[in-house]
Amino acid sequence: MKIGNEFEKRRRYLLDQLGNSSIGVVFAAKEIKRNGEGYYPFRQDSDFFYLTGFTETDAIAVFAPGREEGEYILFNRPHDPELEVWVGPCAGQEGAVRDYGADQSFAIRDAGKIITSIISGRERVFYNAGGHPAFDHRIMNWIKRLESKGRQGVNVPTDLVNIGKITHEMRLRKDEAEIATLKRAADITAAAHLRTMQHCQVGMLEYELEAELMYEFVRGGGQDTAFENIVASGASSCVLHYTENNRRIENGKLVMIDAGVEYNHYAADISRTFPANGKFSEEQKAIYQAVLETQEAVIGMVRPGIAWIDLQHASERLITEKLVALGILQGKVESLVAAGAYKPFYMHRIGHWIGLDDHDVGKYKIGEMWRILEPGMTLTIEPGIYIRDDIPGVDKKWHDIGIRIEDEVLVTEDGYEVLTVGVPKRVGEIEALMANR
Ligand code: GLY
Ligand code: MN
Ligand code: MN
């Protein structure tokens, strides 16, 4: 089946950025052995997918600006009737051209010879460095092979550059197709979180609730989780990346769920926190409101032109103010913020870019300057307050309250759009929903 034209647009942009003295080489992900004859489920390299839409392993995409025979060359598996009996049809060389828009396609076994000849005469090779040590070795071998022909007048590239320098900046600004896919992933994930609130019962095991998440992920057409599911109740809600998910959910405790589906290679990432028995205690509600008000205020700041770090600083100040108002911190807000007094309670960042990867690519700081938000960027806003019982000087009525509220936000032309709608986060809404379980 022919893929959408967004991939072609991305390749055109990349080719123009590379220019005629450079070449781009992007390796597909490798299959990873699991045991005996088995492999882990295959997941394509994000840059490779972004540029090609091609989902098979054993492939290399070459981008050669100005090359007469074709600028986009895909090396992939030729048809293998014996293998295809087991794994189904692969694209083969004709599929690479017909369905994936390659100008030329060759069998992967011929890649070394052909790529060596394509890179000769270019000054720079851009490639997905760091993806796998085998990729670095192959690039070096091709260059060495060319160097041995130096006396025949062959020009050898001198600069090796991580292609992420171009692709990561591209991926930071989502195109329409990406936003549509992110919204679908967000919808599936919102439905999954909603289902956990509807199915939570005191006495359940955390993994039983995790099963409700997975039910919606698979039913919605997701292929995987974007990261390990976090279903954390009671004291575990204060463990940022708790993934054991095997505690019994107790009456009077909170349940913090941080989970997202991977849908057509794109991630979703939502956190919600709710009371196991459906009703927040006074203390839980107070901390919950502090996190929610912080989250809503920071989301409200999102617009083109604001620096990402300003969102971080705003969250630190707001959480400090609220901890002071609750009597958990004592002192002047200004000096408490400066001293980092919020850190035992709020020790992580306000959020991250999200896209093909949950913690998506894209620099936060360019040189000495923090990134300024632009339309098309997508990020999570996920403040939290976590009150472990070993933080000195805190009344024990606050102990084991761990709350994170996380949504995904798109920067629009004049502000923001929350992508993860469809799962409540107001106290009244959550309690009303859970009262009708
Ligand atoms: N689930 C990891 C995160 O929210 O960043
Ligand atoms: Mn998360
Ligand atoms: Mn996140």
PDB file of C-alpha atoms in Angstrom, residues 68-216:
ATOM      1  CA  GLU A  68      21.186  12.025 -11.566  1.00  0.00           C
ATOM      2  CA  GLU A  69      20.027   8.405 -11.256  1.00  0.00           C
ATOM      3  CA  GLY A  70      17.997   9.372  -8.210  1.00  0.00           C
ATOM      4  CA  GLU A  71      18.423  11.183  -4.907  1.00  0.00           C
ATOM      5  CA  TYR A  72      16.627   8.692  -2.631  1.00  0.00           C
ATOM      6  CA  ILE A  73      18.009   5.179  -2.751  1.00  0.00           C
ATOM      7  CA  LEU A  74      16.576   2.454  -0.540  1.00  0.00           C
ATOM      8  CA  PHE A  75      18.562  -0.714   0.133  1.00  0.00           C
ATOM      9  CA  ASN A  76      16.234  -3.385   1.486  1.00  0.00           C
ATOM     10  CA  ARG A  77      15.579  -7.111   1.568  1.00  0.00           C
ATOM     11  CA  PRO A  78      14.900  -8.739  -1.775  1.00  0.00           C
ATOM     12  CA  HIS A  79      11.989 -11.149  -1.918  1.00  0.00           C
ATOM     13  CA  ASP A  80      12.709 -14.454  -0.191  1.00  0.00           C
ATOM     14  CA  PRO A  81       9.829 -16.902  -0.754  1.00  0.00           C
ATOM     15  CA  GLU A  82      10.989 -19.183   2.083  1.00  0.00           C
ATOM     16  CA  LEU A  83      11.121 -16.353   4.641  1.00  0.00           C
ATOM     17  CA  GLU A  84       7.885 -14.829   3.382  1.00  0.00           C
ATOM     18  CA  VAL A  85       6.042 -18.067   4.141  1.00  0.00           C
ATOM     19  CA  TRP A  86       6.772 -17.319   7.825  1.00  0.00           C
ATOM     20  CA  VAL A  87       6.672 -13.564   8.131  1.00  0.00           C
ATOM     21  CA  GLY A  88       4.438 -12.496   5.235  1.00  0.00           C
ATOM     22  CA  PRO A  89       5.367 -10.486   2.160  1.00  0.00           C
ATOM     23  CA  CYS A  90       8.150  -7.918   2.273  1.00  0.00           C
ATOM     24  CA  ALA A  91       8.258  -4.878  -0.006  1.00  0.00           C
ATOM     25  CA  GLY A  92      11.152  -6.036  -2.141  1.00  0.00           C
ATOM     26  CA  GLN A  93      12.819  -3.727  -4.663  1.00  0.00           C
ATOM     27  CA  GLU A  94       9.698  -3.003  -6.708  1.00  0.00           C
ATOM     28  CA  GLY A  95       7.672  -2.234  -3.536  1.00  0.00           C
ATOM     29  CA  ALA A  96      10.366   0.179  -2.332  1.00  0.00           C
ATOM     30  CA  VAL A  97       9.903   2.231  -5.510  1.00  0.00           C
ATOM     31  CA  ARG A  98       6.157   1.760  -6.033  1.00  0.00           C
ATOM     32  CA  ASP A  99       4.888   2.112  -2.447  1.00  0.00           C
ATOM     33  CA  TYR A 100       7.653   3.987  -0.636  1.00  0.00           C
ATOM     34  CA  GLY A 101       8.688   6.463  -3.317  1.00  0.00           C
ATOM     35  CA  ALA A 102      12.338   5.430  -3.619  1.00  0.00           C
ATOM     36  CA  ASP A 103      13.997   6.631  -6.847  1.00  0.00           C
ATOM     37  CA  GLN A 104      16.007   3.422  -6.887  1.00  0.00           C
ATOM     38  CA  SER A 105      16.122   0.289  -4.767  1.00  0.00           C
ATOM     39  CA  PHE A 106      18.827  -2.347  -4.472  1.00  0.00           C
ATOM     40  CA  ALA A 107      19.193  -5.542  -2.493  1.00  0.00           C
ATOM     41  CA  ILE A 108      20.668  -4.845   0.955  1.00  0.00           C
ATOM     42  CA  ARG A 109      23.566  -7.259   0.292  1.00  0.00           C
ATOM     43  CA  ASP A 110      24.850  -4.853  -2.414  1.00  0.00           C
ATOM     44  CA  ALA A 111      24.711  -1.799  -0.148  1.00  0.00           C
ATOM     45  CA  GLY A 112      28.451  -1.601   0.663  1.00  0.00           C
ATOM     46  CA  LYS A 113      29.640  -1.552  -2.925  1.00  0.00           C
ATOM     47  CA  ILE A 114      27.021   0.880  -4.198  1.00  0.00           C
ATOM     48  CA  ILE A 115      27.100   3.278  -1.232  1.00  0.00           C
ATOM     49  CA  THR A 116      30.898   3.466  -1.421  1.00  0.00           C
ATOM     50  CA  SER A 117      30.630   4.654  -4.987  1.00  0.00           C
ATOM     51  CA  ILE A 118      27.855   7.137  -4.142  1.00  0.00           C
ATOM     52  CA  ILE A 119      29.781   8.771  -1.288  1.00  0.00           C
ATOM     53  CA  SER A 120      32.990   9.230  -3.242  1.00  0.00           C
ATOM     54  CA  GLY A 121      33.417  12.855  -4.212  1.00  0.00           C
ATOM     55  CA  ARG A 122      31.251  14.170  -1.371  1.00  0.00           C
ATOM     56  CA  GLU A 123      32.787  16.084   1.529  1.00  0.00           C
ATOM     57  CA  ARG A 124      30.476  15.118   4.374  1.00  0.00           C
ATOM     58  CA  VAL A 125      28.566  12.017   5.373  1.00  0.00           C
ATOM     59  CA  PHE A 126      25.564  12.599   7.639  1.00  0.00           C
ATOM     60  CA  TYR A 127      24.331   9.393   9.305  1.00  0.00           C
ATOM     61  CA  ASN A 128      22.355   8.240  12.335  1.00  0.00           C
ATOM     62  CA  ALA A 129      25.353   7.965  14.638  1.00  0.00           C
ATOM     63  CA  GLY A 130      24.942   6.123  17.903  1.00  0.00           C
ATOM     64  CA  GLY A 131      22.041   3.972  16.687  1.00  0.00           C
ATOM     65  CA  HIS A 132      24.141   0.790  16.812  1.00  0.00           C
ATOM     66  CA  PRO A 133      27.931   0.249  16.854  1.00  0.00           C
ATOM     67  CA  ALA A 134      27.600  -1.789  13.642  1.00  0.00           C
ATOM     68  CA  PHE A 135      26.442   1.351  11.793  1.00  0.00           C
ATOM     69  CA  ASP A 136      29.546   3.319  12.793  1.00  0.00           C
ATOM     70  CA  HIS A 137      31.762   0.418  11.697  1.00  0.00           C
ATOM     71  CA  ARG A 138      30.115   0.182   8.308  1.00  0.00           C
ATOM     72  CA  ILE A 139      30.505   3.891   7.629  1.00  0.00           C
ATOM     73  CA  MET A 140      34.188   3.732   8.637  1.00  0.00           C
ATOM     74  CA  ASN A 141      34.756   0.700   6.425  1.00  0.00           C
ATOM     75  CA  TRP A 142      33.256   2.406   3.403  1.00  0.00           C
ATOM     76  CA  ILE A 143      35.442   5.439   3.963  1.00  0.00           C
ATOM     77  CA  LYS A 144      38.552   3.262   4.410  1.00  0.00           C
ATOM     78  CA  ARG A 145      37.750   1.446   1.212  1.00  0.00           C
ATOM     79  CA  LEU A 146      37.643   4.779  -0.600  1.00  0.00           C
ATOM     80  CA  GLU A 147      40.858   5.995   1.040  1.00  0.00           C
ATOM     81  CA  SER A 148      42.658   2.990  -0.400  1.00  0.00           C
ATOM     82  CA  LYS A 149      41.678   4.332  -3.825  1.00  0.00           C
ATOM     83  CA  GLY A 150      43.036   7.809  -3.120  1.00  0.00           C
ATOM     84  CA  ARG A 151      45.863   7.356  -5.620  1.00  0.00           C
ATOM     85  CA  GLN A 152      43.287   6.755  -8.326  1.00  0.00           C
ATOM     86  CA  GLY A 153      42.022  10.271  -7.752  1.00  0.00           C
ATOM     87  CA  VAL A 154      38.974   9.324  -5.665  1.00  0.00           C
ATOM     88  CA  ASN A 155      37.834  12.099  -3.315  1.00  0.00           C
ATOM     89  CA  VAL A 156      37.110  10.830   0.158  1.00  0.00           C
ATOM     90  CA  PRO A 157      34.632  12.489   2.590  1.00  0.00           C
ATOM     91  CA  THR A 158      36.435  14.060   5.527  1.00  0.00           C
ATOM     92  CA  ASP A 159      33.536  14.966   7.826  1.00  0.00           C
ATOM     93  CA  LEU A 160      31.204  12.576   9.598  1.00  0.00           C
ATOM     94  CA  VAL A 161      28.168  14.330  11.051  1.00  0.00           C
ATOM     95  CA  ASN A 162      25.230  13.063  13.095  1.00  0.00           C
ATOM     96  CA  ILE A 163      22.207  13.455  10.829  1.00  0.00           C
ATOM     97  CA  GLY A 164      20.228  14.250  13.983  1.00  0.00           C
ATOM     98  CA  LYS A 165      21.644  17.748  13.618  1.00  0.00           C
ATOM     99  CA  ILE A 166      19.094  18.158  10.795  1.00  0.00           C
ATOM    100  CA  THR A 167      16.422  15.541  11.500  1.00  0.00           C
ATOM    101  CA  HIS A 168      16.003  16.331  15.187  1.00  0.00           C
ATOM    102  CA  GLU A 169      15.308  19.976  14.435  1.00  0.00           C
ATOM    103  CA  MET A 170      12.781  18.823  11.811  1.00  0.00           C
ATOM    104  CA  ARG A 171      11.136  16.360  14.194  1.00  0.00           C
ATOM    105  CA  LEU A 172      10.779  19.021  16.875  1.00  0.00           C
ATOM    106  CA  ARG A 173       8.260  20.853  14.654  1.00  0.00           C
ATOM    107  CA  LYS A 174       5.445  18.447  13.885  1.00  0.00           C
ATOM    108  CA  ASP A 175       3.727  18.409  10.508  1.00  0.00           C
ATOM    109  CA  GLU A 176      -0.013  17.827  10.039  1.00  0.00           C
ATOM    110  CA  ALA A 177       0.291  14.078   9.616  1.00  0.00           C
ATOM    111  CA  GLU A 178       2.260  13.825  12.851  1.00  0.00           C
ATOM    112  CA  ILE A 179      -0.222  15.935  14.794  1.00  0.00           C
ATOM    113  CA  ALA A 180      -3.074  13.742  13.551  1.00  0.00           C
ATOM    114  CA  THR A 181      -1.233  10.595  14.665  1.00  0.00           C
ATOM    115  CA  LEU A 182      -0.321  12.121  18.036  1.00  0.00           C
ATOM    116  CA  LYS A 183      -3.989  13.000  18.561  1.00  0.00           C
ATOM    117  CA  ARG A 184      -5.045   9.442  17.799  1.00  0.00           C
ATOM    118  CA  ALA A 185      -2.441   8.095  20.260  1.00  0.00           C
ATOM    119  CA  ALA A 186      -3.664  10.635  22.822  1.00  0.00           C
ATOM    120  CA  ASP A 187      -7.314   9.607  22.337  1.00  0.00           C
ATOM    121  CA  ILE A 188      -6.542   5.911  22.811  1.00  0.00           C
ATOM    122  CA  THR A 189      -4.526   6.726  25.921  1.00  0.00           C
ATOM    123  CA  ALA A 190      -7.223   9.007  27.348  1.00  0.00           C
ATOM    124  CA  ALA A 191      -9.782   6.209  26.910  1.00  0.00           C
ATOM    125  CA  ALA A 192      -7.413   3.846  28.712  1.00  0.00           C
ATOM    126  CA  HIS A 193      -6.978   6.179  31.692  1.00  0.00           C
ATOM    127  CA  LEU A 194     -10.726   6.728  31.845  1.00  0.00           C
ATOM    128  CA  ARG A 195     -11.201   2.970  31.970  1.00  0.00           C
ATOM    129  CA  THR A 196      -8.818   2.624  34.933  1.00  0.00           C
ATOM    130  CA  MET A 197     -10.877   5.167  36.906  1.00  0.00           C
ATOM    131  CA  GLN A 198     -14.047   3.271  36.032  1.00  0.00           C
ATOM    132  CA  HIS A 199     -12.623  -0.129  36.985  1.00  0.00           C
ATOM    133  CA  CYS A 200     -10.574   0.696  40.068  1.00  0.00           C
ATOM    134  CA  GLN A 201     -11.684  -1.123  43.218  1.00  0.00           C
ATOM    135  CA  VAL A 202     -10.045  -1.191  46.634  1.00  0.00           C
ATOM    136  CA  GLY A 203      -8.281  -4.549  47.081  1.00  0.00           C
ATOM    137  CA  MET A 204      -7.310  -4.970  43.439  1.00  0.00           C
ATOM    138  CA  LEU A 205      -3.689  -5.512  42.465  1.00  0.00           C
ATOM    139  CA  GLU A 206      -2.034  -2.723  40.531  1.00  0.00           C
ATOM    140  CA  TYR A 207      -1.422  -5.029  37.579  1.00  0.00           C
ATOM    141  CA  GLU A 208      -5.112  -5.804  37.337  1.00  0.00           C
ATOM    142  CA  LEU A 209      -5.644  -2.107  36.709  1.00  0.00           C
ATOM    143  CA  GLU A 210      -2.729  -2.157  34.265  1.00  0.00           C
ATOM    144  CA  ALA A 211      -4.628  -4.824  32.328  1.00  0.00           C
ATOM    145  CA  GLU A 212      -7.484  -2.340  31.856  1.00  0.00           C
ATOM    146  CA  LEU A 213      -5.020   0.121  30.330  1.00  0.00           C
ATOM    147  CA  MET A 214      -3.638  -2.530  27.998  1.00  0.00           C
ATOM    148  CA  TYR A 215      -7.144  -3.544  26.970  1.00  0.00           C
ATOM    149  CA  GLU A 216      -7.812  -0.063  25.587  1.00  0.00           C
TER     150      GLU A 216
END
